[in-house]
Coordinates of C-alpha atoms and ligand atoms in Angstrom, one line a residue:
X864 CA 16.5 13.0 -18.8
X865 CA 16.0 15.7 -16.3
X866 CA 18.9 17.2 -14.2
X867 CA 18.8 18.4 -10.2
X868 CA 15.0 17.5 -9.7
X869 CA 13.1 17.4 -6.6
X870 CA 11.7 13.8 -5.9
X871 CA 9.4 14.9 -3.7
X872 CA 6.4 13.9 -6.1
X873 CA 8.0 10.6 -6.5
X874 CA 7.6 9.4 -3.0
X875 CA 4.5 8.9 -1.1
X876 CA 6.0 9.9 2.4
X877 CA 6.5 13.3 0.3
X878 CA 9.8 13.9 1.4
X879 CA 11.8 16.6 -0.6
X880 CA 15.3 15.5 -1.7
X881 CA 16.8 15.9 -4.8
X882 CA 18.5 13.9 -7.5
X883 CA 21.1 14.7 -9.8
X884 CA 19.6 12.9 -13.0
X885 CA 16.3 11.6 -13.6
X886 CA 14.9 9.2 -16.4
X887 CA 11.4 8.2 -16.9
X888 CA 11.9 5.0 -19.4
X889 CA 9.1 3.9 -21.5
X890 CA 10.7 1.5 -23.5
X891 CA 13.1 -1.3 -23.1
X892 CA 15.7 1.0 -25.6
X893 CA 15.5 3.8 -23.3
X894 CA 16.3 1.8 -20.0
X895 CA 19.4 0.3 -21.7
X896 CA 20.5 4.2 -22.9
X897 CA 19.9 5.4 -19.3
X898 CA 22.0 2.3 -17.7
X899 CA 24.7 3.0 -20.3
X900 CA 24.9 6.5 -19.1
X901 CA 25.0 5.5 -15.2
X902 CA 27.6 3.2 -16.2
X903 CA 30.1 5.5 -18.6
X904 CA 29.6 8.2 -15.8
X905 CA 29.6 5.9 -13.0
X906 CA 26.6 7.1 -11.4
X907 CA 24.9 5.2 -8.6
X908 CA 21.5 4.0 -9.9
X909 CA 18.2 4.0 -8.2
X910 CA 15.1 2.2 -9.6
X911 CA 12.1 3.9 -8.8
X912 CA 8.0 2.6 -9.4
X913 CA 5.5 4.4 -7.5
X914 CA 7.8 5.2 -4.4
X915 CA 5.4 3.7 -2.0
X916 CA 7.9 1.5 -0.2
X917 CA 11.0 3.7 0.1
X918 CA 12.6 6.7 2.9
X919 CA 14.8 8.9 1.0
X920 CA 17.0 9.9 3.6
X921 CA 19.3 12.4 1.8
X922 CA 20.1 13.7 -1.5
X923 CA 20.6 11.3 -4.2
X924 CA 23.9 12.0 -5.9
X925 CA 23.1 9.7 -8.9
X926 CA 20.6 8.6 -11.4
X927 CA 17.5 7.9 -10.7
X928 CA 15.3 5.9 -12.9
X929 CA 11.4 5.7 -13.0
X930 CA 10.4 2.3 -14.8
X931 CA 7.3 3.0 -17.0
X932 CA 7.2 0.0 -19.2
X933 CA 3.5 -0.5 -19.8
X934 CA 1.6 -3.2 -21.4
X935 CA -0.2 -6.6 -20.2
X936 CA -0.8 -9.6 -22.4
X937 CA -2.9 -12.9 -21.4
X938 CA -2.8 -16.7 -22.3
X939 CA -5.2 -19.0 -21.7
X940 CA -3.7 -22.1 -20.2
X941 CA -6.6 -24.3 -19.7
X942 CA -10.6 -24.2 -18.6
X943 CA -10.0 -22.6 -15.6
X944 CA -6.6 -21.4 -15.8
X945 CA -4.9 -18.1 -17.7
X946 CA -1.3 -16.6 -17.3
X947 CA -1.6 -13.0 -17.3
X948 CA 1.8 -11.3 -17.5
X949 CA 2.2 -7.2 -16.8
X950 CA 4.8 -4.9 -17.5
X951 CA 6.9 -3.1 -14.8
X952 CA 5.4 0.1 -14.7
X953 CA 1.6 -0.7 -14.9
X954 CA 0.0 0.5 -11.2
X955 CA -0.8 -2.3 -9.5
X956 CA -4.5 -1.5 -8.6
X957 CA -5.0 -0.9 -11.9
X958 CA -3.6 -4.3 -12.8
X959 CA -6.0 -5.8 -10.1
X960 CA -8.9 -4.3 -11.6
X961 CA -8.0 -5.1 -15.2
X962 CA -8.2 -8.6 -14.0
X963 CA -11.3 -8.4 -12.1
X964 CA -12.9 -6.8 -14.9
X965 CA -12.3 -10.1 -17.0
X966 CA -13.2 -12.2 -13.9
X967 CA -9.9 -13.4 -13.3
X968 CA -9.4 -14.7 -9.8
X969 CA -6.4 -14.4 -7.3
X970 CA -5.3 -10.8 -7.0
X971 CA -8.9 -9.7 -5.4
X972 CA -7.6 -9.5 -1.6
X973 CA -4.2 -7.3 -2.8
X974 CA -6.9 -4.4 -4.2
X975 CA -5.6 -0.8 -3.5
X976 CA -2.1 -1.5 -2.6
X977 CA -0.1 1.0 -4.2
X978 CA 3.0 1.0 -6.1
X979 CA 3.8 -0.9 -9.5
X980 CA 3.5 -4.5 -10.5
X981 CA 7.2 -4.9 -11.4
X982 CA 8.0 -3.8 -7.5
X983 CA 5.1 -6.3 -6.4
X984 CA 7.6 -9.2 -6.2
X985 CA 10.6 -7.4 -4.2
X986 CA 8.5 -7.8 -0.7
X987 CA 6.0 -10.3 -1.8
X988 CA 3.5 -7.9 -1.4
X989 CA 0.4 -9.2 0.8
X990 CA -2.8 -8.1 2.5
X991 CA -5.7 -9.5 3.9
X992 CA -4.8 -13.3 3.8
X993 CA -2.9 -13.4 0.4
X994 CA 0.2 -12.7 -0.7
X995 CA 1.7 -12.5 -4.6
X996 CA 3.7 -15.9 -4.1
X997 CA 0.3 -17.4 -4.0
X998 CA -0.4 -16.7 -7.5
X999 CA 3.0 -15.7 -8.9
X1000 CA 4.6 -17.8 -11.9
X1001 CA 7.9 -16.0 -12.8
X1002 CA 9.3 -12.6 -13.7
X1003 CA 11.7 -11.5 -16.3
X1004 CA 14.8 -9.3 -14.7
X1005 CA 17.5 -7.5 -16.7
X1006 CA 20.9 -8.6 -15.0
X1007 CA 22.8 -5.4 -14.5
X1008 CA 25.7 -6.8 -14.5
X1009 CA 25.8 -8.8 -17.9
X1010 CA 22.6 -6.8 -19.4
X1011 CA 21.1 -10.1 -20.1
X1012 CA 17.5 -10.3 -19.5
X1013 CA 17.0 -13.8 -16.8
X1014 CA 13.5 -15.4 -15.8
X1015 CA 13.2 -16.0 -12.4
X1016 CA 10.4 -18.6 -11.5
X1017 CA 9.0 -19.0 -8.3
X1018 CA 11.7 -21.1 -6.6
X1019 CA 14.4 -18.5 -7.8
X1020 CA 12.6 -15.8 -6.0
X1021 CA 12.7 -17.5 -2.8
X1022 CA 9.5 -15.3 -1.3
X1023 CA 9.0 -15.2 2.4
X1024 CA 7.0 -12.8 4.7
X1025 CA 7.6 -9.5 2.9
X1026 CA 11.0 -11.0 1.3
X1027 CA 12.4 -11.8 -1.6
X1028 CA 15.9 -12.9 -3.2
X1029 CA 15.4 -9.0 -4.4
X1030 CA 15.4 -7.5 -1.1
X1031 CA 18.5 -10.2 -0.2
X1032 CA 20.8 -11.1 -2.0
X1033 CA 19.7 -9.8 -5.2
X1034 CA 19.9 -6.5 -4.0
X1035 CA 20.5 -3.9 -6.5
X1036 CA 21.4 -6.8 -9.1
X1037 CA 18.2 -6.7 -11.4
X1038 CA 15.3 -5.0 -12.8
X1039 CA 12.3 -6.5 -12.7
X1040 CA 11.1 -6.3 -16.1
X1041 CA 7.7 -7.9 -16.1
X1042 CA 5.6 -10.5 -13.7
X1043 CA 3.6 -13.1 -14.5
X1044 CA 0.3 -14.5 -12.7
X1045 CA -1.6 -17.9 -12.9
X1046 CA -5.1 -16.8 -12.4
X1047 CA -8.5 -18.6 -12.2
X1048 CA -11.3 -18.0 -14.5
X1049 CA -14.4 -19.4 -13.3
X1050 CA -13.6 -21.7 -10.3
X1051 CA -12.2 -19.3 -7.9
X1052 CA -10.9 -19.6 -4.5
X1053 CA -12.9 -17.2 -2.4
X1054 CA -10.8 -15.8 0.7
X1055 CA -12.8 -14.7 3.5
X1056 CA -11.1 -15.5 6.5
X1057 CA -9.6 -12.5 7.5
X1058 CA -11.9 -11.1 9.9
X1059 CA -12.5 -7.7 8.7
X1060 CA -13.3 -9.2 5.0
X1061 CA -16.4 -11.1 6.6
X1062 CA -17.9 -8.3 8.7
X1063 CA -17.3 -5.9 5.7
X1064 CA -19.2 -8.3 3.2
X1065 CA -21.9 -8.3 6.0
X1066 CA -21.9 -4.7 6.6
X1067 CA -22.6 -4.7 2.3
X1068 CA -25.2 -7.3 3.1
X1069 CA -23.3 -9.9 0.7
X1070 CA -23.9 -13.6 1.7
X1071 CA -22.3 -15.4 -1.6
X1072 CA -19.4 -13.2 -2.6
X1073 CA -17.7 -13.0 -5.9
X1074 CA -14.0 -12.3 -6.5
X1075 CA -15.4 -8.4 -7.4
X1076 CA -17.6 -8.2 -4.1
X1077 CA -13.9 -9.1 -2.1
X1078 CA -12.1 -6.5 -3.8
X1079 CA -15.0 -3.9 -2.9
X1080 CA -14.9 -4.9 0.8
X1081 CA -11.3 -4.8 0.8
X1082 CA -10.9 -1.1 -0.7
X1083 CA -13.8 -0.2 2.2
X1084 CA -11.7 -1.7 5.2
X1085 CA -8.4 -0.1 3.5
X1086 CA -10.0 3.3 2.6
X1087 CA -11.7 3.4 6.5
X1088 CA -8.3 2.3 8.2
X1089 CA -5.3 3.7 6.1
X1090 CA -4.1 7.4 5.6
X1091 CA -4.2 8.2 2.2
X1092 CA -0.8 9.3 0.7
X1093 CA -2.1 12.0 -0.8
X1094 CA -3.8 13.5 1.9
X1095 CA -0.6 12.7 4.4
X1096 CA 2.2 11.4 3.5
X1097 CA 3.2 7.9 4.5
X1098 CA 4.9 4.3 3.0
X1099 CA 2.1 2.1 4.9
X1100 CA 3.2 -0.3 7.5
X1101 CA 6.7 0.9 8.2
X1102 CA 7.7 -2.1 10.4
X1103 CA 7.6 -5.8 9.8
X1104 CA 5.5 -7.9 12.3
X1105 CA 8.1 -9.9 14.1
X1106 CA 8.1 -13.4 14.5
X1107 CA 9.4 -14.8 17.6
X1108 CA 9.9 -18.0 19.3
X1109 CA 7.2 -19.5 21.0
X1110 CA 9.0 -19.9 24.3
X1111 CA 9.5 -16.4 24.1
X1112 CA 5.9 -15.5 23.4
X1113 CA 4.8 -17.6 26.2
X1114 CA 7.0 -15.9 28.7
X1115 CA 5.8 -12.1 27.4
X1116 CA 2.3 -13.8 27.7
X1117 CA 3.1 -14.3 31.3
X1118 CA 3.6 -10.5 32.0
X1119 CA 1.6 -9.0 29.2
X1120 CA -1.7 -11.2 29.4
X1121 CA -3.5 -9.2 26.5
X1122 CA -0.7 -10.0 23.9
X1123 CA -1.6 -10.9 20.5
X1124 CA 0.3 -13.8 18.6
X1125 CA -0.5 -15.8 15.8
X1126 CA 1.5 -19.0 16.0
X1127 CA 3.0 -20.8 13.1
X1128 CA 4.7 -24.0 14.4
X1129 CA 7.6 -23.4 16.9
X1130 CA 7.2 -19.6 16.1
X1131 CA 4.8 -16.9 17.0
X1132 CA 3.9 -13.8 14.7
X1133 CA 3.1 -10.8 17.2
X1134 CA 1.6 -7.6 15.4
X1135 CA 4.0 -4.8 15.3
X1136 CA 1.2 -2.2 15.8
X1137 CA 0.0 -3.4 19.2
X1138 CA 3.8 -3.4 20.4
X1139 CA 4.1 -0.2 19.2
X1140 CA 1.1 1.4 20.8
X1141 CA 1.8 -0.7 24.0
X1142 CA 5.1 2.0 24.2
X1143 CA 2.6 4.9 24.1
X1144 CA 3.7 5.9 20.2
X1145 CA 0.3 5.6 18.7
X1146 CA -0.8 9.3 17.4
X1147 CA 2.1 10.6 19.1
X1148 CA 4.0 13.5 17.1
X1149 CA 7.5 14.3 17.3
X1150 CA 8.5 17.7 15.3
X1151 CA 7.0 16.9 11.9
X1152 CA 6.7 13.1 12.1
X1153 CA 4.0 11.2 13.9
X1154 CA 2.7 7.6 14.3
X1155 CA -0.9 7.6 12.8
X1156 CA -3.7 8.0 15.2
X1157 CA -5.5 4.7 13.7
X1158 CA -3.0 2.6 12.8
X1159 CA 0.4 3.0 14.9
X1160 CA 2.5 1.1 12.4
X1161 CA 2.0 3.6 9.3
X1162 CA 4.2 6.5 10.2
X1163 CA 3.7 9.9 8.8
X1164 CA 4.6 12.8 7.6
X1165 CA 2.8 15.0 9.7
X1166 CA 3.4 18.6 8.8
X1167 CA 4.3 17.8 5.0
X1168 CA 7.8 19.1 5.9
X1169 CA 9.5 16.1 7.4
X1170 CA 13.1 15.3 6.1
X1171 CA 14.0 11.5 5.5
X1172 CA 16.6 11.5 8.6
X1173 CA 13.4 12.8 10.9
X1174 CA 11.3 9.9 9.4
X1175 CA 14.4 7.7 10.5
X1176 CA 15.0 9.0 13.4
X1177 CA 11.7 8.5 15.0
X1178 CA 11.6 4.9 13.6
X1179 CA 14.9 4.4 15.8
X1180 CA 12.9 5.7 18.8
X1181 CA 10.1 3.0 18.2
X1182 CA 12.8 0.4 17.7
X1183 CA 14.4 1.1 20.8
X1184 CA 11.5 1.4 23.3
X1185 CA 9.7 -1.7 21.7
X1186 CA 13.1 -3.4 22.3
X1187 CA 13.4 -2.1 25.7
X1188 CA 9.6 -3.1 26.6
X1189 CA 9.4 -6.3 24.8
X1190 CA 12.9 -7.4 24.1
X1191 CA 11.6 -7.5 20.6
X1192 CA 13.6 -6.2 17.6
X1193 CA 11.5 -4.5 14.9
X1194 CA 12.6 -4.6 11.3
X1195 CA 11.9 -1.9 9.0
X1196 CA 9.7 -2.8 6.0
X1197 CA 10.1 0.0 4.2
X1198 CA 13.3 0.2 2.1
X1199 CA 15.9 3.0 3.4
X1200 CA 17.7 4.9 0.6
Ligands
FAD1403 C1 -1.1 3.8 2.4 C2 -0.2 2.2 1.6 C3 -0.2 1.3 2.2 C4 0.3 0.0 1.6 N1 -0.3 -1.4 2.0 C5 0.4 -1.9 1.7 C6 0.0 -3.9 2.1 O1 -1.1 -3.9 2.6 N2 1.0 -4.9 1.8 C7 2.3 -4.6 1.1 O2 2.9 -5.7 0.7 N3 2.6 -3.2 0.9 C8 1.9 -2.3 1.3 N4 2.4 -1.0 0.7 C9 3.8 -0.6 0.4 C10 4.0 -0.5 -1.2 O3 2.9 -0.2 -1.7 C11 4.4 -2.0 -1.8 O4 5.6 -2.2 -1.1 C12 4.7 -1.9 -3.4 O5 5.0 -3.1 -3.7 C13 5.8 -1.2 -3.6 O6 5.9 -0.2 -5.2 P1 6.3 0.6 -5.5 O7 6.4 0.6 -7.1 O8 5.7 2.1 -5.3 O9 8.0 0.7 -4.9 P2 9.0 1.8 -4.7 O10 8.7 2.3 -3.7 O11 9.4 2.7 -6.1 O12 10.4 0.7 -4.9 C14 10.6 -0.1 -3.7 C15 11.9 -0.6 -4.1 O13 12.0 -1.5 -4.8 C16 13.0 -0.9 -5.9 N5 12.5 -1.2 -7.3 C17 11.5 -0.3 -8.1 N6 11.2 -0.6 -9.2 C18 12.3 -1.7 -9.3 C19 12.1 -2.6 -10.4 N7 11.3 -2.5 -11.7 N8 13.0 -3.8 -10.6 C20 13.7 -3.7 -9.2 N9 13.7 -3.1 -8.2 C21 12.9 -2.1 -7.8 C22 13.2 0.6 -5.4 O14 14.4 0.9 -5.7 C23 12.9 0.1 -4.0 O15 14.1 -0.2 -3.1 C24 1.6 0.1 1.4 C25 2.0 1.5 1.0 C26 1.3 2.6 1.4 C27 1.7 4.1 1.1

């Protein structure tokens, strides 16, 4: 247990706020001990994984628990199916690589997403045509009220686009302890439909890609497109891509003929990055905060000295101008603390 520490090294935005107490827990016993302290001293609780999907807007007057539980286990179910369970504190990308080293397929398109395994169900992480809900089986959680361990299956997690029960009605009620995925051992389903993957595979001269090739292509694309938080503070996409009714999209299309949209039934998903760029935000900097020059959707701590409030206010300005120009209300993807 540490007291009055800076959380700057623990969030990928590199925002410098402090916490009264900080505990890194490596075992279930340590976790219960920390929770006991928070209960007896009535300290607000903040759970932390890799700190890559949160914006800390003020000092935290409570106990931060970094969930560092480690361990991976496997259970072969049939000739082509293995269940792999990872404890919450394993690094996501290292876990994906662990699976690829064993030729377990299903997570390769999600290579290089920052953060930990335990946080992956929170917003049903997704990239390059895949989401964790495609391979997720269940997760074990600690109910913070009863301190009982419960199992949440796929249905109970109620996954949506960058959504799950843990971001909605279950917010702040559970600690995810481990996650189980159902992966293939030989007849892999290779997903290359996402445009950039195919062209990257071509660049690499690969015609019949393996799951390892897909991972390599995804890593190359991500490294060329997304700013590295170690170099410039960010939390990836700051906003969700909005989904609007087809009718509204048709009306917008008449006014903005190049507006991109991905239809899904009666709705159309519109890339938030395009909307933000059209409002003139791409690469724009105000004070210490900027919209990234290659990815308008990614807000960055441009000078390294941005406060959480500055980043939050910058995001509000973007929301307001997109609303004014297109009548679409952007929603923040990042957890605001
Ligand atoms: C450069 C970059 C690229 C990114 N690309 C993508 C992408 O392609 N796709 C995508 O989906 N996301 C992406 N993200 C966002 C982020 O990586 C994911 O959301 C990731 O799952 C967050 O994990 P974390 O461990 O860092 O979570 P944290 O930021 O530590 O926590 C996120 C939330 O979960 C809570 N929490 C933490 N641990 C637990 C626990 N054990 N139980 C319950 N609640 C907990 C926290 O309190 C917080 O509210 C990107 C981020 C960056 C910086």
